[in-house]
mmCIF file of N, CA and C in Angstrom:
data_model
loop_
_atom_site.group_PDB
_atom_site.id
_atom_site.type_symbol
_atom_site.label_atom_id
_atom_site.label_comp_id
_atom_site.label_asym_id
_atom_site.label_seq_id
_atom_site.Cartn_x
_atom_site.Cartn_y
_atom_site.Cartn_z
ATOM 1 N N MET E 1 -34.698 6.085 -41.676
ATOM 2 C CA MET E 1 -35.820 6.467 -42.453
ATOM 3 C C MET E 1 -37.422 6.907 -42.009
ATOM 4 N N ASP E 2 -37.831 5.564 -41.609
ATOM 5 C CA ASP E 2 -38.642 5.390 -41.325
ATOM 6 C C ASP E 2 -40.235 5.985 -39.321
ATOM 7 N N LYS E 3 -39.285 6.980 -39.407
ATOM 8 C CA LYS E 3 -39.903 7.909 -38.114
ATOM 9 C C LYS E 3 -40.731 8.007 -38.326
ATOM 10 N N PRO E 4 -42.168 8.238 -37.656
ATOM 11 C CA PRO E 4 -43.225 9.456 -37.494
ATOM 12 C C PRO E 4 -42.861 10.157 -38.431
ATOM 13 N N TRP E 5 -43.234 11.208 -39.311
ATOM 14 C CA TRP E 5 -43.306 12.283 -39.387
ATOM 15 C C TRP E 5 -44.287 12.866 -38.360
ATOM 16 N N SER E 6 -44.027 14.963 -38.348
ATOM 17 C CA SER E 6 -44.556 15.380 -37.081
ATOM 18 C C SER E 6 -45.543 14.863 -38.205
ATOM 19 N N LYS E 7 -46.801 15.475 -38.512
ATOM 20 C CA LYS E 7 -48.077 15.483 -39.198
ATOM 21 C C LYS E 7 -47.556 14.346 -40.631
ATOM 22 N N SER E 8 -48.629 13.642 -40.802
ATOM 23 C CA SER E 8 -48.861 12.718 -41.529
ATOM 24 C C SER E 8 -49.417 13.695 -42.290
ATOM 25 N N VAL E 9 -49.679 13.192 -43.742
ATOM 26 C CA VAL E 9 -50.296 13.477 -45.014
ATOM 27 C C VAL E 9 -51.544 12.244 -45.574
ATOM 28 N N THR E 10 -52.472 12.899 -46.000
ATOM 29 C CA THR E 10 -53.529 12.777 -46.401
ATOM 30 C C THR E 10 -54.097 12.349 -47.997
ATOM 31 N N LEU E 11 -53.975 11.553 -48.617
ATOM 32 C CA LEU E 11 -53.983 12.181 -50.091
ATOM 33 C C LEU E 11 -55.040 11.248 -50.960
ATOM 34 N N ALA E 12 -56.056 11.940 -52.635
ATOM 35 C CA ALA E 12 -56.712 10.637 -52.795
ATOM 36 C C ALA E 12 -55.538 10.364 -53.532
ATOM 37 N N LEU E 13 -54.535 9.439 -53.320
ATOM 38 C CA LEU E 13 -53.669 8.797 -55.146
ATOM 39 C C LEU E 13 -53.618 8.309 -55.043
ATOM 40 N N GLU E 14 -54.889 7.431 -55.212
ATOM 41 C CA GLU E 14 -55.977 6.282 -56.676
ATOM 42 C C GLU E 14 -56.432 6.547 -56.278
ATOM 43 N N GLY E 15 -57.244 7.798 -56.912
ATOM 44 C CA GLY E 15 -57.725 8.830 -56.934
ATOM 45 C C GLY E 15 -59.078 9.063 -56.764
ATOM 46 N N PRO E 16 -60.106 10.080 -57.151
ATOM 47 C CA PRO E 16 -60.926 10.719 -55.748
ATOM 48 C C PRO E 16 -61.778 9.983 -54.929
ATOM 49 N N GLY E 17 -62.064 9.784 -53.499
ATOM 50 C CA GLY E 17 -62.563 9.459 -52.726
ATOM 51 C C GLY E 17 -61.439 7.742 -51.698
ATOM 52 N N LYS E 18 -60.365 7.892 -52.869
ATOM 53 C CA LYS E 18 -60.099 6.399 -51.905
ATOM 54 C C LYS E 18 -58.877 7.743 -51.608
ATOM 55 N N TYR E 19 -58.491 7.564 -50.220
ATOM 56 C CA TYR E 19 -57.127 7.862 -49.577
ATOM 57 C C TYR E 19 -56.530 7.517 -48.554
ATOM 58 N N THR E 20 -55.049 7.604 -48.999
ATOM 59 C CA THR E 20 -54.280 6.637 -48.565
ATOM 60 C C THR E 20 -53.179 7.830 -46.994
ATOM 61 N N THR E 21 -52.815 7.520 -46.374
ATOM 62 C CA THR E 21 -51.951 8.660 -45.374
ATOM 63 C C THR E 21 -50.943 8.659 -45.040
ATOM 64 N N ILE E 22 -49.869 9.396 -45.502
ATOM 65 C CA ILE E 22 -48.678 8.318 -45.485
ATOM 66 C C ILE E 22 -48.221 8.869 -44.510
ATOM 67 N N THR E 23 -47.324 8.346 -43.526
ATOM 68 C CA THR E 23 -46.559 8.575 -42.701
ATOM 69 C C THR E 23 -45.353 9.176 -41.563
ATOM 70 N N ASN E 24 -44.480 8.193 -42.598
ATOM 71 C CA ASN E 24 -43.453 8.295 -42.958
ATOM 72 C C ASN E 24 -41.792 8.692 -43.490
ATOM 73 N N THR E 25 -41.088 8.712 -44.034
ATOM 74 C CA THR E 25 -39.689 8.949 -45.707
ATOM 75 C C THR E 25 -40.462 7.491 -45.917
ATOM 76 N N VAL E 26 -40.227 6.195 -45.960
ATOM 77 C CA VAL E 26 -41.020 4.447 -46.555
ATOM 78 C C VAL E 26 -41.587 5.224 -47.080
ATOM 79 N N GLU E 27 -43.407 5.232 -46.201
ATOM 80 C CA GLU E 27 -43.967 5.356 -47.287
ATOM 81 C C GLU E 27 -43.718 6.426 -48.546
ATOM 82 N N ALA E 28 -43.137 7.305 -48.303
ATOM 83 C CA ALA E 28 -43.817 8.282 -49.461
ATOM 84 C C ALA E 28 -42.722 8.037 -50.182
ATOM 85 N N SER E 29 -41.895 7.749 -49.849
ATOM 86 C CA SER E 29 -41.058 7.082 -51.217
ATOM 87 C C SER E 29 -41.837 5.730 -52.514
ATOM 88 N N TRP E 30 -42.137 4.809 -51.537
ATOM 89 C CA TRP E 30 -42.828 3.761 -52.131
ATOM 90 C C TRP E 30 -43.656 4.244 -52.975
ATOM 91 N N ALA E 31 -45.140 5.051 -52.551
ATOM 92 C CA ALA E 31 -46.149 5.407 -52.287
ATOM 93 C C ALA E 31 -45.562 6.318 -54.171
ATOM 94 N N MET E 32 -44.723 7.357 -54.375
ATOM 95 C CA MET E 32 -44.071 8.021 -55.578
ATOM 96 C C MET E 32 -43.292 7.721 -56.710
ATOM 97 N N ILE E 33 -42.960 6.127 -56.291
ATOM 98 C CA ILE E 33 -42.500 5.764 -56.579
ATOM 99 C C ILE E 33 -43.469 3.918 -57.959
ATOM 100 N N GLU E 34 -44.307 3.312 -56.891
ATOM 101 C CA GLU E 34 -45.784 2.427 -57.123
ATOM 102 C C GLU E 34 -47.012 3.085 -57.870
ATOM 103 N N ASP E 35 -47.435 4.084 -57.117
ATOM 104 C CA ASP E 35 -48.785 4.487 -57.539
ATOM 105 C C ASP E 35 -49.099 5.897 -58.046
ATOM 106 N N TRP E 36 -47.967 6.595 -58.156
ATOM 107 C CA TRP E 36 -47.992 8.456 -58.769
ATOM 108 C C TRP E 36 -47.859 8.527 -59.830
ATOM 109 N N PRO E 37 -49.632 10.093 -60.016
ATOM 110 C CA PRO E 37 -49.501 9.725 -61.660
ATOM 111 C C PRO E 37 -48.819 10.784 -62.838
ATOM 112 N N LEU E 38 -47.467 10.926 -62.521
ATOM 113 C CA LEU E 38 -46.613 11.565 -62.872
ATOM 114 C C LEU E 38 -45.327 10.166 -63.564
ATOM 115 N N ASP E 39 -45.322 11.051 -64.388
ATOM 116 C CA ASP E 39 -43.614 9.681 -64.776
ATOM 117 C C ASP E 39 -42.259 10.859 -64.287
ATOM 118 N N ASP E 40 -42.640 11.808 -64.913
ATOM 119 C CA ASP E 40 -40.922 12.358 -64.744
ATOM 120 C C ASP E 40 -41.912 14.255 -64.625
ATOM 121 N N ALA E 41 -41.483 14.577 -63.397
ATOM 122 C CA ALA E 41 -41.480 15.739 -62.826
ATOM 123 C C ALA E 41 -40.768 16.530 -61.935
ATOM 124 N N PRO E 42 -40.227 17.029 -62.451
ATOM 125 C CA PRO E 42 -39.009 17.550 -61.739
ATOM 126 C C PRO E 42 -39.064 17.768 -60.115
ATOM 127 N N LEU E 43 -40.276 18.462 -59.032
ATOM 128 C CA LEU E 43 -40.208 17.557 -57.716
ATOM 129 C C LEU E 43 -40.561 16.594 -57.114
ATOM 130 N N LEU E 44 -41.686 15.995 -58.541
ATOM 131 C CA LEU E 44 -41.245 13.933 -57.877
ATOM 132 C C LEU E 44 -40.309 13.616 -58.164
ATOM 133 N N THR E 45 -38.708 14.411 -58.807
ATOM 134 C CA THR E 45 -37.195 13.514 -58.646
ATOM 135 C C THR E 45 -36.635 14.376 -57.143
ATOM 136 N N ARG E 46 -37.264 15.338 -57.508
ATOM 137 C CA ARG E 46 -36.445 15.853 -56.495
ATOM 138 C C ARG E 46 -36.798 15.351 -54.601
ATOM 139 N N ALA E 47 -38.094 15.153 -54.770
ATOM 140 C CA ALA E 47 -38.961 14.413 -53.706
ATOM 141 C C ALA E 47 -37.914 12.888 -53.541
ATOM 142 N N LEU E 48 -38.032 12.187 -53.993
ATOM 143 C CA LEU E 48 -37.505 10.694 -54.646
ATOM 144 C C LEU E 48 -35.840 11.518 -54.083
ATOM 145 N N ASP E 49 -35.039 11.889 -54.563
ATOM 146 C CA ASP E 49 -34.195 11.932 -54.637
ATOM 147 C C ASP E 49 -33.263 13.068 -52.383
ATOM 148 N N ILE E 50 -34.526 13.699 -52.409
ATOM 149 C CA ILE E 50 -34.599 14.056 -50.988
ATOM 150 C C ILE E 50 -34.080 13.238 -49.998
ATOM 151 N N CYS E 51 -35.777 12.335 -50.014
ATOM 152 C CA CYS E 51 -36.505 10.489 -49.428
ATOM 153 C C CYS E 51 -34.918 10.007 -48.900
ATOM 154 N N ALA E 52 -34.094 9.120 -50.254
ATOM 155 C CA ALA E 52 -32.448 8.641 -50.513
ATOM 156 C C ALA E 52 -31.785 9.900 -49.562
ATOM 157 N N ALA E 53 -31.855 10.730 -49.321
ATOM 158 C CA ALA E 53 -30.723 11.802 -48.241
ATOM 159 C C ALA E 53 -31.231 11.174 -46.982
ATOM 160 N N VAL E 54 -32.206 11.160 -46.984
ATOM 161 C CA VAL E 54 -33.557 10.893 -45.454
ATOM 162 C C VAL E 54 -32.402 9.963 -44.644
ATOM 163 N N ALA E 55 -33.116 8.399 -45.713
ATOM 164 C CA ALA E 55 -32.691 7.075 -45.716
ATOM 165 C C ALA E 55 -30.222 7.358 -45.310
ATOM 166 N N GLU E 56 -30.123 7.987 -46.499
ATOM 167 C CA GLU E 56 -28.302 7.945 -46.037
ATOM 168 C C GLU E 56 -28.571 9.510 -44.755
ATOM 169 N N GLY E 57 -29.176 9.522 -44.144
ATOM 170 C CA GLY E 57 -29.347 10.226 -42.550
ATOM 171 C C GLY E 57 -28.645 11.365 -43.005
ATOM 172 N N LYS E 58 -28.195 11.746 -44.152
ATOM 173 C CA LYS E 58 -27.616 13.599 -44.861
ATOM 174 C C LYS E 58 -29.013 14.340 -44.131
ATOM 175 N N LYS E 59 -30.630 14.431 -44.386
ATOM 176 C CA LYS E 59 -30.518 14.794 -44.153
ATOM 177 C C LYS E 59 -32.919 14.556 -42.977
ATOM 178 N N GLN E 60 -32.762 15.224 -42.999
ATOM 179 C CA GLN E 60 -34.104 14.890 -41.545
ATOM 180 C C GLN E 60 -35.993 14.320 -42.584
ATOM 181 N N PRO E 61 -36.335 13.666 -41.810
ATOM 182 C CA PRO E 61 -37.335 13.297 -42.249
ATOM 183 C C PRO E 61 -38.654 14.541 -42.297
ATOM 184 N N GLU E 62 -38.244 15.522 -42.427
ATOM 185 C CA GLU E 62 -39.214 16.990 -41.847
ATOM 186 C C GLU E 62 -39.258 17.109 -43.277
ATOM 187 N N ASP E 63 -38.022 16.768 -43.985
ATOM 188 C CA ASP E 63 -36.919 17.541 -45.240
ATOM 189 C C ASP E 63 -38.494 17.060 -46.253
ATOM 190 N N ALA E 64 -38.235 15.521 -46.076
ATOM 191 C CA ALA E 64 -38.750 14.698 -46.871
ATOM 192 C C ALA E 64 -40.594 14.659 -47.058
ATOM 193 N N ARG E 65 -40.565 15.075 -45.865
ATOM 194 C CA ARG E 65 -41.858 15.878 -46.278
ATOM 195 C C ARG E 65 -42.410 16.819 -46.793
ATOM 196 N N LYS E 66 -41.729 17.836 -46.437
ATOM 197 C CA LYS E 66 -41.836 19.012 -47.071
ATOM 198 C C LYS E 66 -41.662 19.136 -48.859
ATOM 199 N N ALA E 67 -41.282 18.082 -49.836
ATOM 200 C CA ALA E 67 -40.789 18.319 -50.398
ATOM 201 C C ALA E 67 -41.763 16.801 -51.078
ATOM 202 N N PHE E 68 -42.265 15.921 -50.052
ATOM 203 C CA PHE E 68 -44.126 15.031 -50.448
ATOM 204 C C PHE E 68 -44.446 16.183 -50.659
ATOM 205 N N LEU E 69 -44.890 17.182 -50.055
ATOM 206 C CA LEU E 69 -45.836 17.947 -50.108
ATOM 207 C C LEU E 69 -45.519 18.315 -51.661
ATOM 208 N N ALA E 70 -44.507 18.728 -52.256
ATOM 209 C CA ALA E 70 -44.925 19.869 -52.916
ATOM 210 C C ALA E 70 -44.595 19.612 -53.692
ATOM 211 N N ALA E 71 -44.191 18.147 -53.858
ATOM 212 C CA ALA E 71 -44.608 16.762 -55.438
ATOM 213 C C ALA E 71 -46.472 16.775 -55.520
ATOM 214 N N VAL E 72 -46.876 16.042 -54.016
ATOM 215 C CA VAL E 72 -48.211 16.250 -54.048
ATOM 216 C C VAL E 72 -48.806 16.874 -54.551
ATOM 217 N N ALA E 73 -47.997 17.940 -55.279
ATOM 218 C CA ALA E 73 -49.167 20.139 -56.037
ATOM 219 C C ALA E 73 -48.762 19.569 -56.850
ATOM 220 N N GLU E 74 -47.433 19.594 -57.007
ATOM 221 C CA GLU E 74 -47.311 19.524 -58.789
ATOM 222 C C GLU E 74 -48.318 18.293 -59.339
ATOM 223 N N ALA E 75 -48.478 17.509 -58.619
ATOM 224 C CA ALA E 75 -49.239 16.409 -59.771
ATOM 225 C C ALA E 75 -50.238 15.910 -58.882
ATOM 226 N N GLU E 76 -51.043 17.817 -57.949
ATOM 227 C CA GLU E 76 -52.273 18.126 -58.918
ATOM 228 C C GLU E 76 -53.173 17.326 -57.427
ATOM 229 N N ILE E 77 -52.482 16.458 -56.348
ATOM 230 C CA ILE E 77 -53.932 14.862 -55.902
ATOM 231 C C ILE E 77 -53.999 16.241 -54.677
ATOM 232 N N HIS E 78 -55.225 14.981 -54.674
ATOM 233 C CA HIS E 78 -55.964 16.257 -53.337
ATOM 234 C C HIS E 78 -55.203 16.148 -52.125
ATOM 235 N N VAL E 79 -55.125 16.794 -51.610
ATOM 236 C CA VAL E 79 -54.603 16.551 -49.621
ATOM 237 C C VAL E 79 -56.384 17.083 -48.960
ATOM 238 N N GLN E 80 -56.484 16.324 -48.240
ATOM 239 C CA GLN E 80 -57.398 15.839 -47.390
ATOM 240 C C GLN E 80 -56.626 16.713 -46.208
ATOM 241 N N GLU E 81 -57.388 17.701 -45.914
ATOM 242 C CA GLU E 81 -57.286 18.699 -44.711
ATOM 243 C C GLU E 81 -58.102 17.988 -42.905
#
């Protein structure tokens, strides 16, 4: 589950100008559980479910990355390119 993603995601999770880099599914899971600006959102729930499936070996880490990015967009969190 902590296998590095093909490309990390750097986002302003804690506010404008405060960037956090997420490199794997474990980090993404914790970010969504602990620091997410939305409490109840469909793409957030989906991303958390996919992260759990990665932990169980049922999905690939890149599936979690894609779902995480969708949840980021849903929450309107700025991503640094």
